[in-house]
């Protein structure tokens, strides 16, 4: 993949009071290049419990390629390609959720716990063009 038709990739995971923050960070790092900075924001749940939001925005092409290479390890990447019309919104953003527990084990699976969001390049910035560009990205994985 010579060029990467993504403006950026955002990865985000919540660390609930019942979880170990280092383990959640480790799960998020399963997708990121080494030594990549992870931002933390503390929030409060409905019952007053502490929630730490761990997030990273990847903007450089080489780093985006690294994240995509990890995503390419999905067993059902073909299913993601088939679902692109539902996964790309009218603002040209692509969404996918990934399994936080599997990521902690170093495995890449679809599931819950980690949100993957990317802005797909499209000129003009319309959903059909974004879906086609996303298709090129994910079929190449």
PDB file of N, CA, C and O in Angstrom, residues 49-85:
ATOM      1  N   UNK A  49     -18.690   5.846  39.715  1.00  0.00           N
ATOM      2  CA  UNK A  49     -17.465   5.077  39.580  1.00  0.00           C
ATOM      3  C   UNK A  49     -16.515   5.752  38.591  1.00  0.00           C
ATOM      4  O   UNK A  49     -16.935   6.433  37.668  1.00  0.00           O
ATOM      5  N   UNK A  50     -15.233   5.571  38.804  1.00  0.00           N
ATOM      6  CA  UNK A  50     -14.189   6.189  37.983  1.00  0.00           C
ATOM      7  C   UNK A  50     -14.016   5.406  36.680  1.00  0.00           C
ATOM      8  O   UNK A  50     -13.938   4.182  36.696  1.00  0.00           O
ATOM      9  N   UNK A  51     -13.946   6.134  35.578  1.00  0.00           N
ATOM     10  CA  UNK A  51     -13.674   5.550  34.268  1.00  0.00           C
ATOM     11  C   UNK A  51     -12.518   6.331  33.662  1.00  0.00           C
ATOM     12  O   UNK A  51     -12.556   7.561  33.606  1.00  0.00           O
ATOM     13  N   UNK A  52     -11.486   5.603  33.212  1.00  0.00           N
ATOM     14  CA  UNK A  52     -10.365   6.242  32.532  1.00  0.00           C
ATOM     15  C   UNK A  52     -10.509   5.937  31.044  1.00  0.00           C
ATOM     16  O   UNK A  52     -10.646   4.774  30.651  1.00  0.00           O
ATOM     17  N   UNK A  53     -10.503   6.981  30.230  1.00  0.00           N
ATOM     18  CA  UNK A  53     -10.601   6.825  28.783  1.00  0.00           C
ATOM     19  C   UNK A  53      -9.187   6.911  28.220  1.00  0.00           C
ATOM     20  O   UNK A  53      -8.507   7.926  28.365  1.00  0.00           O
ATOM     21  N   UNK A  54      -8.737   5.824  27.600  1.00  0.00           N
ATOM     22  CA  UNK A  54      -7.421   5.774  26.971  1.00  0.00           C
ATOM     23  C   UNK A  54      -7.618   5.949  25.474  1.00  0.00           C
ATOM     24  O   UNK A  54      -8.448   5.256  24.874  1.00  0.00           O
ATOM     25  N   UNK A  55      -6.873   6.870  24.871  1.00  0.00           N
ATOM     26  CA  UNK A  55      -7.057   7.106  23.441  1.00  0.00           C
ATOM     27  C   UNK A  55      -5.744   7.476  22.772  1.00  0.00           C
ATOM     28  O   UNK A  55      -4.816   7.968  23.412  1.00  0.00           O
ATOM     29  N   UNK A  56      -5.700   7.225  21.472  1.00  0.00           N
ATOM     30  CA  UNK A  56      -4.533   7.564  20.663  1.00  0.00           C
ATOM     31  C   UNK A  56      -5.005   7.957  19.275  1.00  0.00           C
ATOM     32  O   UNK A  56      -5.886   7.304  18.711  1.00  0.00           O
ATOM     33  N   UNK A  57      -4.424   9.007  18.745  1.00  0.00           N
ATOM     34  CA  UNK A  57      -4.698   9.414  17.370  1.00  0.00           C
ATOM     35  C   UNK A  57      -3.424   9.208  16.563  1.00  0.00           C
ATOM     36  O   UNK A  57      -2.378   9.767  16.875  1.00  0.00           O
ATOM     37  N   UNK A  58      -3.534   8.424  15.509  1.00  0.00           N
ATOM     38  CA  UNK A  58      -2.405   8.109  14.633  1.00  0.00           C
ATOM     39  C   UNK A  58      -2.610   8.895  13.347  1.00  0.00           C
ATOM     40  O   UNK A  58      -3.641   8.739  12.682  1.00  0.00           O
ATOM     41  N   UNK A  59      -1.618   9.748  12.996  1.00  0.00           N
ATOM     42  CA  UNK A  59      -1.782  10.620  11.835  1.00  0.00           C
ATOM     43  C   UNK A  59      -0.709  10.436  10.759  1.00  0.00           C
ATOM     44  O   UNK A  59      -0.960  10.746   9.599  1.00  0.00           O
ATOM     45  N   UNK A  60       0.443   9.962  11.132  1.00  0.00           N
ATOM     46  CA  UNK A  60       1.522   9.800  10.144  1.00  0.00           C
ATOM     47  C   UNK A  60       1.302   8.521   9.342  1.00  0.00           C
ATOM     48  O   UNK A  60       0.886   7.493   9.874  1.00  0.00           O
ATOM     49  N   UNK A  61       1.598   8.583   8.042  1.00  0.00           N
ATOM     50  CA  UNK A  61       1.303   7.474   7.130  1.00  0.00           C
ATOM     51  C   UNK A  61       1.943   6.160   7.573  1.00  0.00           C
ATOM     52  O   UNK A  61       1.292   5.107   7.553  1.00  0.00           O
ATOM     53  N   UNK A  62       3.212   6.182   7.976  1.00  0.00           N
ATOM     54  CA  UNK A  62       3.879   4.946   8.393  1.00  0.00           C
ATOM     55  C   UNK A  62       3.211   4.346   9.624  1.00  0.00           C
ATOM     56  O   UNK A  62       3.081   3.126   9.741  1.00  0.00           O
ATOM     57  N   UNK A  63       2.790   5.207  10.537  1.00  0.00           N
ATOM     58  CA  UNK A  63       2.129   4.725  11.748  1.00  0.00           C
ATOM     59  C   UNK A  63       0.730   4.192  11.432  1.00  0.00           C
ATOM     60  O   UNK A  63       0.295   3.193  12.009  1.00  0.00           O
ATOM     61  N   UNK A  64       0.036   4.838  10.511  1.00  0.00           N
ATOM     62  CA  UNK A  64      -1.276   4.339  10.082  1.00  0.00           C
ATOM     63  C   UNK A  64      -1.112   2.968   9.433  1.00  0.00           C
ATOM     64  O   UNK A  64      -1.897   2.054   9.693  1.00  0.00           O
ATOM     65  N   UNK A  65      -0.069   2.803   8.619  1.00  0.00           N
ATOM     66  CA  UNK A  65       0.199   1.495   7.999  1.00  0.00           C
ATOM     67  C   UNK A  65       0.413   0.425   9.068  1.00  0.00           C
ATOM     68  O   UNK A  65      -0.044  -0.713   8.925  1.00  0.00           O
ATOM     69  N   UNK A  66       1.113   0.785  10.145  1.00  0.00           N
ATOM     70  CA  UNK A  66       1.347  -0.165  11.236  1.00  0.00           C
ATOM     71  C   UNK A  66       0.010  -0.622  11.836  1.00  0.00           C
ATOM     72  O   UNK A  66      -0.210  -1.819  12.038  1.00  0.00           O
ATOM     73  N   UNK A  67      -0.877   0.329  12.118  1.00  0.00           N
ATOM     74  CA  UNK A  67      -2.193  -0.001  12.678  1.00  0.00           C
ATOM     75  C   UNK A  67      -2.965  -0.878  11.693  1.00  0.00           C
ATOM     76  O   UNK A  67      -3.572  -1.886  12.081  1.00  0.00           O
ATOM     77  N   UNK A  68      -2.931  -0.533  10.421  1.00  0.00           N
ATOM     78  CA  UNK A  68      -3.649  -1.311   9.410  1.00  0.00           C
ATOM     79  C   UNK A  68      -3.067  -2.716   9.266  1.00  0.00           C
ATOM     80  O   UNK A  68      -3.816  -3.677   9.068  1.00  0.00           O
ATOM     81  N   UNK A  69      -1.755  -2.850   9.364  1.00  0.00           N
ATOM     82  CA  UNK A  69      -1.145  -4.181   9.309  1.00  0.00           C
ATOM     83  C   UNK A  69      -1.673  -5.057  10.439  1.00  0.00           C
ATOM     84  O   UNK A  69      -1.967  -6.233  10.243  1.00  0.00           O
ATOM     85  N   UNK A  70      -1.791  -4.474  11.626  1.00  0.00           N
ATOM     86  CA  UNK A  70      -2.349  -5.226  12.758  1.00  0.00           C
ATOM     87  C   UNK A  70      -3.808  -5.577  12.488  1.00  0.00           C
ATOM     88  O   UNK A  70      -4.236  -6.691  12.752  1.00  0.00           O
ATOM     89  N   UNK A  71      -4.556  -4.642  11.942  1.00  0.00           N
ATOM     90  CA  UNK A  71      -5.963  -4.886  11.627  1.00  0.00           C
ATOM     91  C   UNK A  71      -6.100  -5.977  10.564  1.00  0.00           C
ATOM     92  O   UNK A  71      -7.067  -6.735  10.565  1.00  0.00           O
ATOM     93  N   UNK A  72      -5.117  -6.061   9.683  1.00  0.00           N
ATOM     94  CA  UNK A  72      -5.124  -7.081   8.641  1.00  0.00           C
ATOM     95  C   UNK A  72      -5.045  -8.497   9.187  1.00  0.00           C
ATOM     96  O   UNK A  72      -5.293  -9.464   8.467  1.00  0.00           O
ATOM     97  N   UNK A  73      -4.717  -8.648  10.476  1.00  0.00           N
ATOM     98  CA  UNK A  73      -4.649  -9.963  11.104  1.00  0.00           C
ATOM     99  C   UNK A  73      -6.035 -10.511  11.469  1.00  0.00           C
ATOM    100  O   UNK A  73      -6.145 -11.642  11.930  1.00  0.00           O
ATOM    101  N   UNK A  74      -7.071  -9.709  11.273  1.00  0.00           N
ATOM    102  CA  UNK A  74      -8.433 -10.180  11.545  1.00  0.00           C
ATOM    103  C   UNK A  74      -8.745 -11.395  10.677  1.00  0.00           C
ATOM    104  O   UNK A  74      -8.491 -11.386   9.465  1.00  0.00           O
ATOM    105  N   UNK A  75      -9.322 -12.429  11.291  1.00  0.00           N
ATOM    106  CA  UNK A  75      -9.704 -13.615  10.530  1.00  0.00           C
ATOM    107  C   UNK A  75     -10.832 -13.318   9.545  1.00  0.00           C
ATOM    108  O   UNK A  75     -10.938 -13.956   8.511  1.00  0.00           O
ATOM    109  N   UNK A  76     -11.679 -12.361   9.908  1.00  0.00           N
ATOM    110  CA  UNK A  76     -12.856 -12.072   9.083  1.00  0.00           C
ATOM    111  C   UNK A  76     -12.773 -10.706   8.401  1.00  0.00           C
ATOM    112  O   UNK A  76     -13.766 -10.002   8.286  1.00  0.00           O
ATOM    113  N   UNK A  77     -11.584 -10.362   7.918  1.00  0.00           N
ATOM    114  CA  UNK A  77     -11.403  -9.069   7.237  1.00  0.00           C
ATOM    115  C   UNK A  77     -12.309  -8.983   6.012  1.00  0.00           C
ATOM    116  O   UNK A  77     -12.783  -7.903   5.655  1.00  0.00           O
ATOM    117  N   UNK A  78     -12.607 -10.123   5.374  1.00  0.00           N
ATOM    118  CA  UNK A  78     -13.511 -10.121   4.212  1.00  0.00           C
ATOM    119  C   UNK A  78     -14.913  -9.678   4.609  1.00  0.00           C
ATOM    120  O   UNK A  78     -15.593  -8.989   3.848  1.00  0.00           O
ATOM    121  N   UNK A  79     -15.337 -10.039   5.816  1.00  0.00           N
ATOM    122  CA  UNK A  79     -16.653  -9.618   6.304  1.00  0.00           C
ATOM    123  C   UNK A  79     -16.661  -8.105   6.525  1.00  0.00           C
ATOM    124  O   UNK A  79     -17.673  -7.442   6.258  1.00  0.00           O
ATOM    125  N   UNK A  80     -15.549  -7.556   6.982  1.00  0.00           N
ATOM    126  CA  UNK A  80     -15.450  -6.101   7.168  1.00  0.00           C
ATOM    127  C   UNK A  80     -15.602  -5.406   5.813  1.00  0.00           C
ATOM    128  O   UNK A  80     -16.316  -4.416   5.694  1.00  0.00           O
ATOM    129  N   UNK A  81     -14.954  -5.952   4.787  1.00  0.00           N
ATOM    130  CA  UNK A  81     -15.058  -5.380   3.437  1.00  0.00           C
ATOM    131  C   UNK A  81     -16.511  -5.410   2.966  1.00  0.00           C
ATOM    132  O   UNK A  81     -17.005  -4.434   2.409  1.00  0.00           O
ATOM    133  N   UNK A  82     -17.200  -6.510   3.223  1.00  0.00           N
ATOM    134  CA  UNK A  82     -18.601  -6.633   2.808  1.00  0.00           C
ATOM    135  C   UNK A  82     -19.509  -5.653   3.543  1.00  0.00           C
ATOM    136  O   UNK A  82     -20.545  -5.255   3.024  1.00  0.00           O
ATOM    137  N   UNK A  83     -19.114  -5.246   4.755  1.00  0.00           N
ATOM    138  CA  UNK A  83     -19.938  -4.361   5.585  1.00  0.00           C
ATOM    139  C   UNK A  83     -19.579  -2.887   5.441  1.00  0.00           C
ATOM    140  O   UNK A  83     -20.104  -2.049   6.174  1.00  0.00           O
ATOM    141  N   UNK A  84     -18.705  -2.547   4.517  1.00  0.00           N
ATOM    142  CA  UNK A  84     -18.210  -1.170   4.433  1.00  0.00           C
ATOM    143  C   UNK A  84     -19.309  -0.134   4.272  1.00  0.00           C
ATOM    144  O   UNK A  84     -19.214   0.955   4.836  1.00  0.00           O
ATOM    145  N   UNK A  85     -20.345  -0.466   3.540  1.00  0.00           N
ATOM    146  CA  UNK A  85     -21.414   0.516   3.337  1.00  0.00           C
ATOM    147  C   UNK A  85     -22.088   0.881   4.664  1.00  0.00           C
ATOM    148  O   UNK A  85     -22.530   2.005   4.837  1.00  0.00           O
TER     149      UNK A  85
END
